[in-house]
Amino acid sequence: MAGPDPAAFARLLCGYCLEAGPGHQVVVRSTTLAAPLLLALQRELLEREAWPLLRAELPGQGEEWWAAARDAHLDAFPPAELAEAQGTDASLVIQAPDNTRALAGVDPARLARAARARRPVREAGLQRRWCGTFWPTAAAAQQAGMATAEFADFVRRATFLDQDDPVAAWTALSARQAGLIARLADARELHIEAEGTDLRLRVDGRTWVNSDGKRNMPSGEVFTGPHEDSAEGRLRVTIPSSPRGVAVEGVELTFREGRVADASARVGEEYLLATLETDPGARRLGELGIGTNTGIDRPVGAILFDEKIGGTVHLALGSSYPETGGTNESAVHWDLIVDLRQGGTVRADGEVVVDGAGIRGER
């Protein structure tokens, strides 16, 4: 399947995102379907005198692993993975699915057990430079409801690889987002309103992060960690999500004193309820983010894109990002998206800062 120019994509990822240099050990993970990009990344990293450590997964490998895994594999992790996370300088994960529903049949409780056990590996990995991105595949195009060539064009636009100078475009977006952060920096309370949603959260004293393509490619959001006990009200998730390939739609949550007190879903409710029982932190919010990327104009069933849609807001159940000042701890981090484009607002201390058309005051 055609995708973005592999060499141009590799330059953007190794330079702008990872800033790879001489001697850096860079772990690159994907499936073999991303072979054109993997080979371009290997060349780019070698030209930068870095060490490419390619980890290519076979189609169907994940599904087979979960089918055969025993209790010992769910409740522990191989020490070599922790050593790699601690001993390397950067990591790049490239989603390139051969089946977007490969894990839909896995018992949610098994997924939660493994997530809890692998927490030390995740935390070690976050201490190094990291980035996540996407290579278009036929399966992903089908999930998005697009022809393969159309989806490849969508990925190019989302990553700004359709522009003459992608780095300049990402730098310009970063400046726009810095302006939004300046307006939010002193806010005490955010109020999110949309159909079925009326939610208030405190954010005073927390740090807003400018996500401008350095860690996610594509990106286009600002985010923070709300006070863990502050969420009050109702949340209706209007863009479906597919965590680990499990379809979940029509999620509705009620928060009291920061915790999910009631939860339901039209599709995937068993998965939702099991996830909320993963650990105590799974019922609290770890992130609030505002999407700003107008190059992403529709949901495609991949959270890397969907949470960045300009005119949306997302809230993540589970773990906080420490750089925001958030303190919630969990093996879960599940982004749930509210689309404001059909009518909705985010207010900071009563002032509308974002609505369905994007950042208020820029138009």
Short mmCIF file of C-alpha atoms in Angstrom, two decimals:
data_model
loop_
_atom_site.label_atom_id
_atom_site.label_comp_id
_atom_site.label_asym_id
_atom_site.label_seq_id
_atom_site.Cartn_x
_atom_site.Cartn_y
_atom_site.Cartn_z
CA MET A 1 0.00 0.00 0.00
CA ALA A 2 1.26 3.47 -0.85
CA GLY A 3 1.98 5.75 2.08
CA PRO A 4 3.90 8.91 2.88
CA ASP A 5 7.34 9.14 1.29
CA PRO A 6 9.40 6.84 3.58
CA ALA A 7 12.59 8.90 3.37
CA ALA A 8 10.80 12.17 4.19
CA PHE A 9 8.89 10.51 7.02
CA ALA A 10 12.10 9.04 8.43
CA ARG A 11 13.81 12.46 8.37
CA LEU A 12 10.89 14.01 10.25
CA LEU A 13 10.81 11.24 12.88
CA CYS A 14 14.57 10.99 13.46
CA GLY A 15 15.19 14.72 13.37
CA TYR A 16 12.20 16.72 14.60
CA CYS A 17 10.71 14.02 16.86
CA LEU A 18 13.63 12.03 18.28
CA GLU A 19 16.60 14.36 17.65
CA ALA A 20 18.71 11.23 17.14
CA GLY A 21 22.45 11.78 17.13
CA PRO A 22 25.79 9.98 17.23
CA GLY A 23 25.86 7.02 19.60
CA HIS A 24 22.13 7.06 20.40
CA GLN A 25 20.53 3.64 20.66
CA VAL A 26 17.03 3.89 19.15
CA VAL A 27 14.52 1.03 19.48
CA VAL A 28 12.04 0.96 16.59
CA ARG A 29 8.97 -1.27 16.90
CA SER A 30 6.34 -2.03 14.28
CA THR A 31 4.95 -4.83 12.14
CA THR A 32 6.51 -6.04 8.91
CA LEU A 33 3.78 -4.13 7.05
CA ALA A 34 5.75 -0.97 7.78
CA ALA A 35 8.84 -2.35 6.03
CA PRO A 36 9.32 0.68 3.72
CA LEU A 37 9.43 3.04 6.70
CA LEU A 38 11.53 0.66 8.83
CA LEU A 39 14.19 0.46 6.14
CA ALA A 40 14.18 4.24 5.66
CA LEU A 41 14.53 4.73 9.43
CA GLN A 42 17.45 2.33 9.56
CA ARG A 43 19.23 4.29 6.85
CA GLU A 44 18.44 7.67 8.42
CA LEU A 45 19.63 6.58 11.87
CA LEU A 46 22.85 5.11 10.48
CA GLU A 47 23.51 8.34 8.58
CA ARG A 48 23.12 10.17 11.89
CA GLU A 49 25.68 7.76 13.43
CA ALA A 50 23.00 6.36 15.74
CA TRP A 51 22.25 2.66 16.39
CA PRO A 52 18.94 1.42 14.92
CA LEU A 53 17.48 -1.49 16.91
CA LEU A 54 14.61 -2.74 14.74
CA ARG A 55 11.90 -4.90 16.34
CA ALA A 56 9.55 -6.08 13.57
CA GLU A 57 6.46 -8.09 14.55
CA LEU A 58 4.94 -10.64 12.18
CA PRO A 59 1.29 -10.27 11.14
CA GLY A 60 -0.81 -12.21 13.63
CA GLN A 61 1.99 -12.41 16.20
CA GLY A 62 0.10 -10.51 18.89
CA GLU A 63 -3.05 -12.57 18.46
CA GLU A 64 -1.06 -15.79 18.71
CA TRP A 65 0.78 -14.56 21.81
CA TRP A 66 -2.45 -13.89 23.69
CA ALA A 67 -3.90 -17.23 22.63
CA ALA A 68 -0.91 -19.15 24.01
CA ALA A 69 0.16 -17.02 27.02
CA ARG A 70 0.11 -18.73 30.41
CA ASP A 71 -0.33 -17.22 33.88
CA ALA A 72 3.44 -16.74 34.14
CA HIS A 73 3.35 -14.49 31.07
CA LEU A 74 0.40 -12.42 32.31
CA ASP A 75 1.82 -11.76 35.77
CA ALA A 76 5.43 -10.93 34.88
CA PHE A 77 7.65 -9.67 32.06
CA PRO A 78 10.97 -10.76 30.57
CA PRO A 79 13.85 -8.98 32.35
CA ALA A 80 15.49 -8.33 28.99
CA GLU A 81 12.66 -5.93 28.08
CA LEU A 82 13.22 -3.87 31.20
CA ALA A 83 16.98 -3.84 30.57
CA GLU A 84 16.37 -2.58 27.03
CA ALA A 85 14.02 0.17 28.23
CA GLN A 86 16.56 1.29 30.82
CA GLY A 87 19.62 0.99 28.60
CA THR A 88 18.55 2.69 25.37
CA ASP A 89 18.20 6.37 24.49
CA ALA A 90 14.96 6.54 22.51
CA SER A 91 12.07 4.47 21.26
CA LEU A 92 9.75 4.77 18.28
CA VAL A 93 6.56 2.73 18.02
CA ILE A 94 4.91 2.62 14.59
CA GLN A 95 1.36 1.33 14.44
CA ALA A 96 0.87 -0.67 11.24
CA PRO A 97 -1.94 -3.15 11.92
CA ASP A 98 -2.78 -6.13 9.74
CA ASN A 99 -6.04 -6.58 11.71
CA THR A 100 -7.43 -3.74 13.80
CA ARG A 101 -9.63 -6.18 15.73
CA ALA A 102 -6.95 -8.80 16.38
CA LEU A 103 -7.36 -8.69 20.16
CA ALA A 104 -11.13 -8.21 20.27
CA GLY A 105 -11.63 -11.78 21.53
CA VAL A 106 -9.12 -11.58 24.39
CA ASP A 107 -10.62 -11.61 27.89
CA PRO A 108 -10.39 -8.01 29.21
CA ALA A 109 -9.28 -9.37 32.59
CA ARG A 110 -6.22 -10.96 30.95
CA LEU A 111 -5.35 -7.69 29.27
CA ALA A 112 -5.64 -5.87 32.60
CA ARG A 113 -3.43 -8.43 34.40
CA ALA A 114 -0.67 -8.07 31.84
CA ALA A 115 -0.92 -4.27 31.92
CA ARG A 116 -0.46 -4.26 35.69
CA ALA A 117 2.52 -6.59 35.52
CA ARG A 118 4.30 -4.59 32.80
CA ARG A 119 4.10 -1.28 34.63
CA PRO A 120 7.86 -1.18 35.44
CA VAL A 121 8.68 -1.58 31.73
CA ARG A 122 6.29 1.21 30.76
CA GLU A 123 7.62 3.57 33.40
CA ALA A 124 11.23 2.90 32.41
CA GLY A 125 10.37 3.51 28.77
CA LEU A 126 8.89 6.90 29.59
CA GLN A 127 12.21 8.03 31.06
CA ARG A 128 13.85 7.99 27.63
CA ARG A 129 12.88 10.01 24.57
CA TRP A 130 9.93 8.37 22.84
CA CYS A 131 7.51 8.85 19.98
CA GLY A 132 4.53 6.99 18.54
CA THR A 133 3.41 7.18 14.93
CA PHE A 134 1.41 5.37 12.25
CA TRP A 135 2.07 3.74 8.87
CA PRO A 136 -1.05 3.27 6.71
CA THR A 137 -2.20 -0.29 6.04
CA ALA A 138 -5.15 -1.79 4.22
CA ALA A 139 -6.71 -2.89 7.52
CA ALA A 140 -6.47 0.62 8.97
CA ALA A 141 -7.97 2.09 5.79
CA GLN A 142 -10.86 -0.34 6.00
CA GLN A 143 -11.50 0.58 9.64
CA ALA A 144 -11.45 4.26 8.68
CA GLY A 145 -14.03 3.61 5.95
CA MET A 146 -11.67 4.86 3.25
CA ALA A 147 -10.08 3.54 0.10
CA THR A 148 -6.43 2.65 0.61
CA ALA A 149 -5.08 5.59 -1.41
CA GLU A 150 -7.48 7.97 0.31
CA PHE A 151 -6.28 6.84 3.74
CA ALA A 152 -2.64 7.23 2.69
CA ASP A 153 -3.42 10.83 1.70
CA PHE A 154 -5.15 11.33 5.05
CA VAL A 155 -2.00 10.22 6.91
CA ARG A 156 0.14 12.58 4.80
CA ARG A 157 -2.10 15.54 5.67
CA ALA A 158 -2.29 14.61 9.35
CA THR A 159 1.51 14.48 9.65
CA PHE A 160 2.02 17.62 7.48
CA LEU A 161 4.10 15.55 5.06
CA ASP A 162 1.96 17.03 2.28
CA GLN A 163 3.57 20.42 2.92
CA ASP A 164 6.84 21.74 1.49
CA ASP A 165 8.40 22.12 4.94
CA PRO A 166 6.78 19.78 7.50
CA VAL A 167 9.04 20.98 10.31
CA ALA A 168 8.02 24.60 9.72
CA ALA A 169 4.36 23.55 9.78
CA TRP A 170 4.79 21.74 13.10
CA THR A 171 6.68 24.73 14.50
CA ALA A 172 3.78 27.02 13.52
CA LEU A 173 1.26 24.71 15.20
CA SER A 174 3.43 24.67 18.31
CA ALA A 175 3.27 28.48 18.45
CA ARG A 176 -0.55 28.45 18.13
CA GLN A 177 -0.80 25.94 20.94
CA ALA A 178 1.55 27.99 23.11
CA GLY A 179 -0.97 30.84 22.80
CA LEU A 180 -3.78 28.57 24.01
CA ILE A 181 -1.66 27.38 26.93
CA ALA A 182 -1.01 31.00 27.91
CA ARG A 183 -4.79 31.49 28.19
CA LEU A 184 -5.23 28.30 30.22
CA ALA A 185 -2.21 28.62 32.51
CA ASP A 186 -3.99 30.54 35.27
CA ALA A 187 -7.37 28.80 34.98
CA ARG A 188 -8.84 27.20 38.08
CA GLU A 189 -11.84 25.33 36.69
CA LEU A 190 -12.70 23.95 33.26
CA HIS A 191 -16.31 23.31 32.30
CA ILE A 192 -17.00 21.01 29.35
CA GLU A 193 -20.47 21.13 27.82
CA ALA A 194 -21.85 19.17 24.88
CA GLU A 195 -24.85 16.95 24.22
CA GLY A 196 -24.96 14.52 27.16
CA THR A 197 -21.86 16.09 28.75
CA ASP A 198 -21.74 18.55 31.62
CA LEU A 199 -18.46 18.10 33.45
CA ARG A 200 -16.39 20.35 35.70
CA LEU A 201 -12.74 19.77 36.66
CA ARG A 202 -10.09 21.74 38.53
CA VAL A 203 -6.75 22.36 36.87
CA ASP A 204 -5.23 25.12 39.02
CA GLY A 205 -1.56 24.55 39.76
CA ARG A 206 -1.23 21.96 37.02
CA THR A 207 1.07 22.29 33.99
CA TRP A 208 -0.24 22.38 30.42
CA VAL A 209 1.90 20.53 27.87
CA ASN A 210 2.31 21.60 24.25
CA SER A 211 2.06 18.36 22.24
CA ASP A 212 3.47 19.51 18.92
CA GLY A 213 4.61 16.31 17.20
CA LYS A 214 7.64 15.54 19.31
CA ARG A 215 6.09 12.53 21.05
CA ASN A 216 3.14 11.71 18.81
CA MET A 217 3.31 12.03 15.06
CA PRO A 218 0.78 13.26 14.17
CA SER A 219 -0.04 15.40 17.16
CA GLY A 220 -1.85 18.65 17.74
CA GLU A 221 -3.14 18.99 21.29
CA VAL A 222 -2.53 20.66 24.61
CA PHE A 223 -3.07 18.60 27.71
CA THR A 224 -2.81 18.60 31.48
CA GLY A 225 -3.64 16.43 34.49
CA PRO A 226 -6.83 17.51 36.27
CA HIS A 227 -7.03 17.34 40.05
CA GLU A 228 -7.70 13.72 40.83
CA ASP A 229 -10.72 14.32 43.09
CA SER A 230 -12.28 17.19 41.14
CA ALA A 231 -14.35 15.68 38.30
CA GLU A 232 -18.06 16.24 38.86
CA GLY A 233 -20.84 15.61 36.38
CA ARG A 234 -21.65 13.60 33.28
CA LEU A 235 -19.54 12.59 30.29
CA ARG A 236 -20.90 11.21 27.02
CA VAL A 237 -18.22 9.91 24.66
CA THR A 238 -19.28 10.74 21.10
CA ILE A 239 -16.37 9.30 19.11
CA PRO A 240 -15.99 5.50 19.44
CA SER A 241 -12.67 4.01 20.51
CA SER A 242 -11.08 0.62 19.99
CA PRO A 243 -8.60 -0.01 22.82
CA ARG A 244 -6.55 -3.10 21.97
CA GLY A 245 -8.91 -3.76 19.09
CA VAL A 246 -12.07 -3.98 21.23
CA ALA A 247 -14.92 -1.90 19.81
CA VAL A 248 -16.41 0.41 22.46
CA GLU A 249 -19.22 2.83 21.62
CA GLY A 250 -21.75 4.97 23.44
CA VAL A 251 -19.80 5.31 26.68
CA GLU A 252 -21.52 7.34 29.41
CA LEU A 253 -19.85 8.05 32.75
CA THR A 254 -20.95 9.84 35.89
CA PHE A 255 -18.23 11.31 38.13
CA ARG A 256 -18.52 12.12 41.81
CA GLU A 257 -15.57 13.52 43.76
CA GLY A 258 -13.28 12.54 40.91
CA ARG A 259 -14.30 8.88 40.64
CA VAL A 260 -16.47 7.09 38.08
CA ALA A 261 -19.61 6.33 40.08
CA ASP A 262 -21.67 4.94 37.22
CA ALA A 263 -20.69 3.64 33.78
CA SER A 264 -22.39 2.18 30.74
CA ALA A 265 -21.67 1.57 27.06
CA ARG A 266 -23.91 0.69 24.14
CA VAL A 267 -21.17 -1.55 22.70
CA GLY A 268 -18.29 -3.07 24.67
CA GLU A 269 -19.75 -2.50 28.14
CA GLU A 270 -18.07 -5.66 29.51
CA TYR A 271 -14.68 -4.31 28.48
CA LEU A 272 -15.46 -0.89 29.98
CA LEU A 273 -16.51 -2.31 33.35
CA ALA A 274 -13.54 -4.69 33.50
CA THR A 275 -11.15 -1.84 32.72
CA LEU A 276 -12.59 0.26 35.54
CA GLU A 277 -11.74 -2.58 37.94
CA THR A 278 -8.09 -2.81 36.82
CA ASP A 279 -6.85 -0.86 39.86
CA PRO A 280 -8.03 2.07 42.04
CA GLY A 281 -6.64 4.67 39.64
CA ALA A 282 -8.62 3.36 36.67
CA ARG A 283 -11.77 5.15 37.90
CA ARG A 284 -10.11 8.58 38.01
CA LEU A 285 -9.03 10.94 35.24
CA GLY A 286 -5.34 11.26 34.48
CA GLU A 287 -5.49 13.61 31.49
CA LEU A 288 -7.57 16.32 29.86
CA GLY A 289 -6.58 17.24 26.31
CA ILE A 290 -7.81 19.66 23.65
CA GLY A 291 -7.36 18.68 19.98
CA THR A 292 -6.14 21.32 17.52
CA ASN A 293 -5.03 19.49 14.33
CA THR A 294 -7.32 20.66 11.52
CA GLY A 295 -5.52 18.31 9.12
CA ILE A 296 -7.42 15.52 10.90
CA ASP A 297 -11.03 16.19 9.94
CA ARG A 298 -12.73 12.90 10.84
CA PRO A 299 -12.36 9.97 13.24
CA VAL A 300 -10.67 6.92 11.76
CA GLY A 301 -10.78 4.49 14.68
CA ALA A 302 -7.16 5.06 15.74
CA ILE A 303 -6.68 7.10 18.91
CA LEU A 304 -3.38 8.56 17.67
CA PHE A 305 -5.41 10.54 15.11
CA ASP A 306 -8.84 10.82 16.69
CA GLU A 307 -7.80 12.56 19.92
CA LYS A 308 -6.05 15.29 17.89
CA ILE A 309 -9.07 16.32 15.79
CA GLY A 310 -9.46 20.09 15.89
CA GLY A 311 -12.65 20.91 17.79
CA THR A 312 -12.59 17.95 20.18
CA VAL A 313 -11.69 17.40 23.81
CA HIS A 314 -10.57 14.11 25.36
CA LEU A 315 -10.32 12.82 28.89
CA ALA A 316 -8.23 9.79 29.84
CA LEU A 317 -9.18 7.32 32.50
CA GLY A 318 -6.15 6.14 34.44
CA SER A 319 -2.55 7.22 34.64
CA SER A 320 -1.39 10.82 34.64
CA TYR A 321 1.64 12.18 32.83
CA PRO A 322 4.00 13.29 35.63
CA GLU A 323 5.11 16.40 33.73
CA THR A 324 1.58 17.82 34.12
CA GLY A 325 1.70 17.58 37.92
CA GLY A 326 -0.92 14.83 37.85
CA THR A 327 -0.50 12.12 40.47
CA ASN A 328 -2.98 9.42 39.41
CA GLU A 329 -1.38 6.00 39.04
CA SER A 330 -2.86 3.17 37.02
CA ALA A 331 -2.01 0.49 34.47
CA VAL A 332 -4.79 2.08 32.37
CA HIS A 333 -4.60 5.14 30.13
CA TRP A 334 -7.73 5.22 27.97
CA ASP A 335 -8.55 8.38 26.01
CA LEU A 336 -12.28 9.12 25.62
CA ILE A 337 -13.23 11.79 23.07
CA VAL A 338 -16.05 14.34 23.03
CA ASP A 339 -16.71 16.00 19.66
CA LEU A 340 -17.59 19.68 20.12
CA ARG A 341 -18.14 20.35 16.40
CA GLN A 342 -21.90 19.72 16.56
CA GLY A 343 -22.24 22.15 19.44
CA GLY A 344 -20.10 22.22 22.55
CA THR A 345 -17.65 24.36 24.49
CA VAL A 346 -14.77 24.30 26.91
CA ARG A 347 -14.87 27.21 29.37
CA ALA A 348 -12.01 28.29 31.60
CA ASP A 349 -13.39 30.05 34.68
CA GLY A 350 -16.50 30.93 32.69
CA GLU A 351 -14.78 32.16 29.50
CA VAL A 352 -15.18 30.10 26.32
CA VAL A 353 -11.69 29.15 25.11
CA VAL A 354 -12.53 26.32 22.70
CA ASP A 355 -15.63 25.42 20.73
CA GLY A 356 -16.47 23.29 17.73
CA ALA A 357 -14.68 25.69 15.37
CA GLY A 358 -11.42 25.47 17.32
CA ILE A 359 -9.58 27.93 19.54
CA ARG A 360 -11.81 30.91 20.35
CA GLY A 361 -10.28 34.24 19.40
CA GLU A 362 -8.29 32.99 16.39
CA ARG A 363 -11.06 33.49 13.87
#
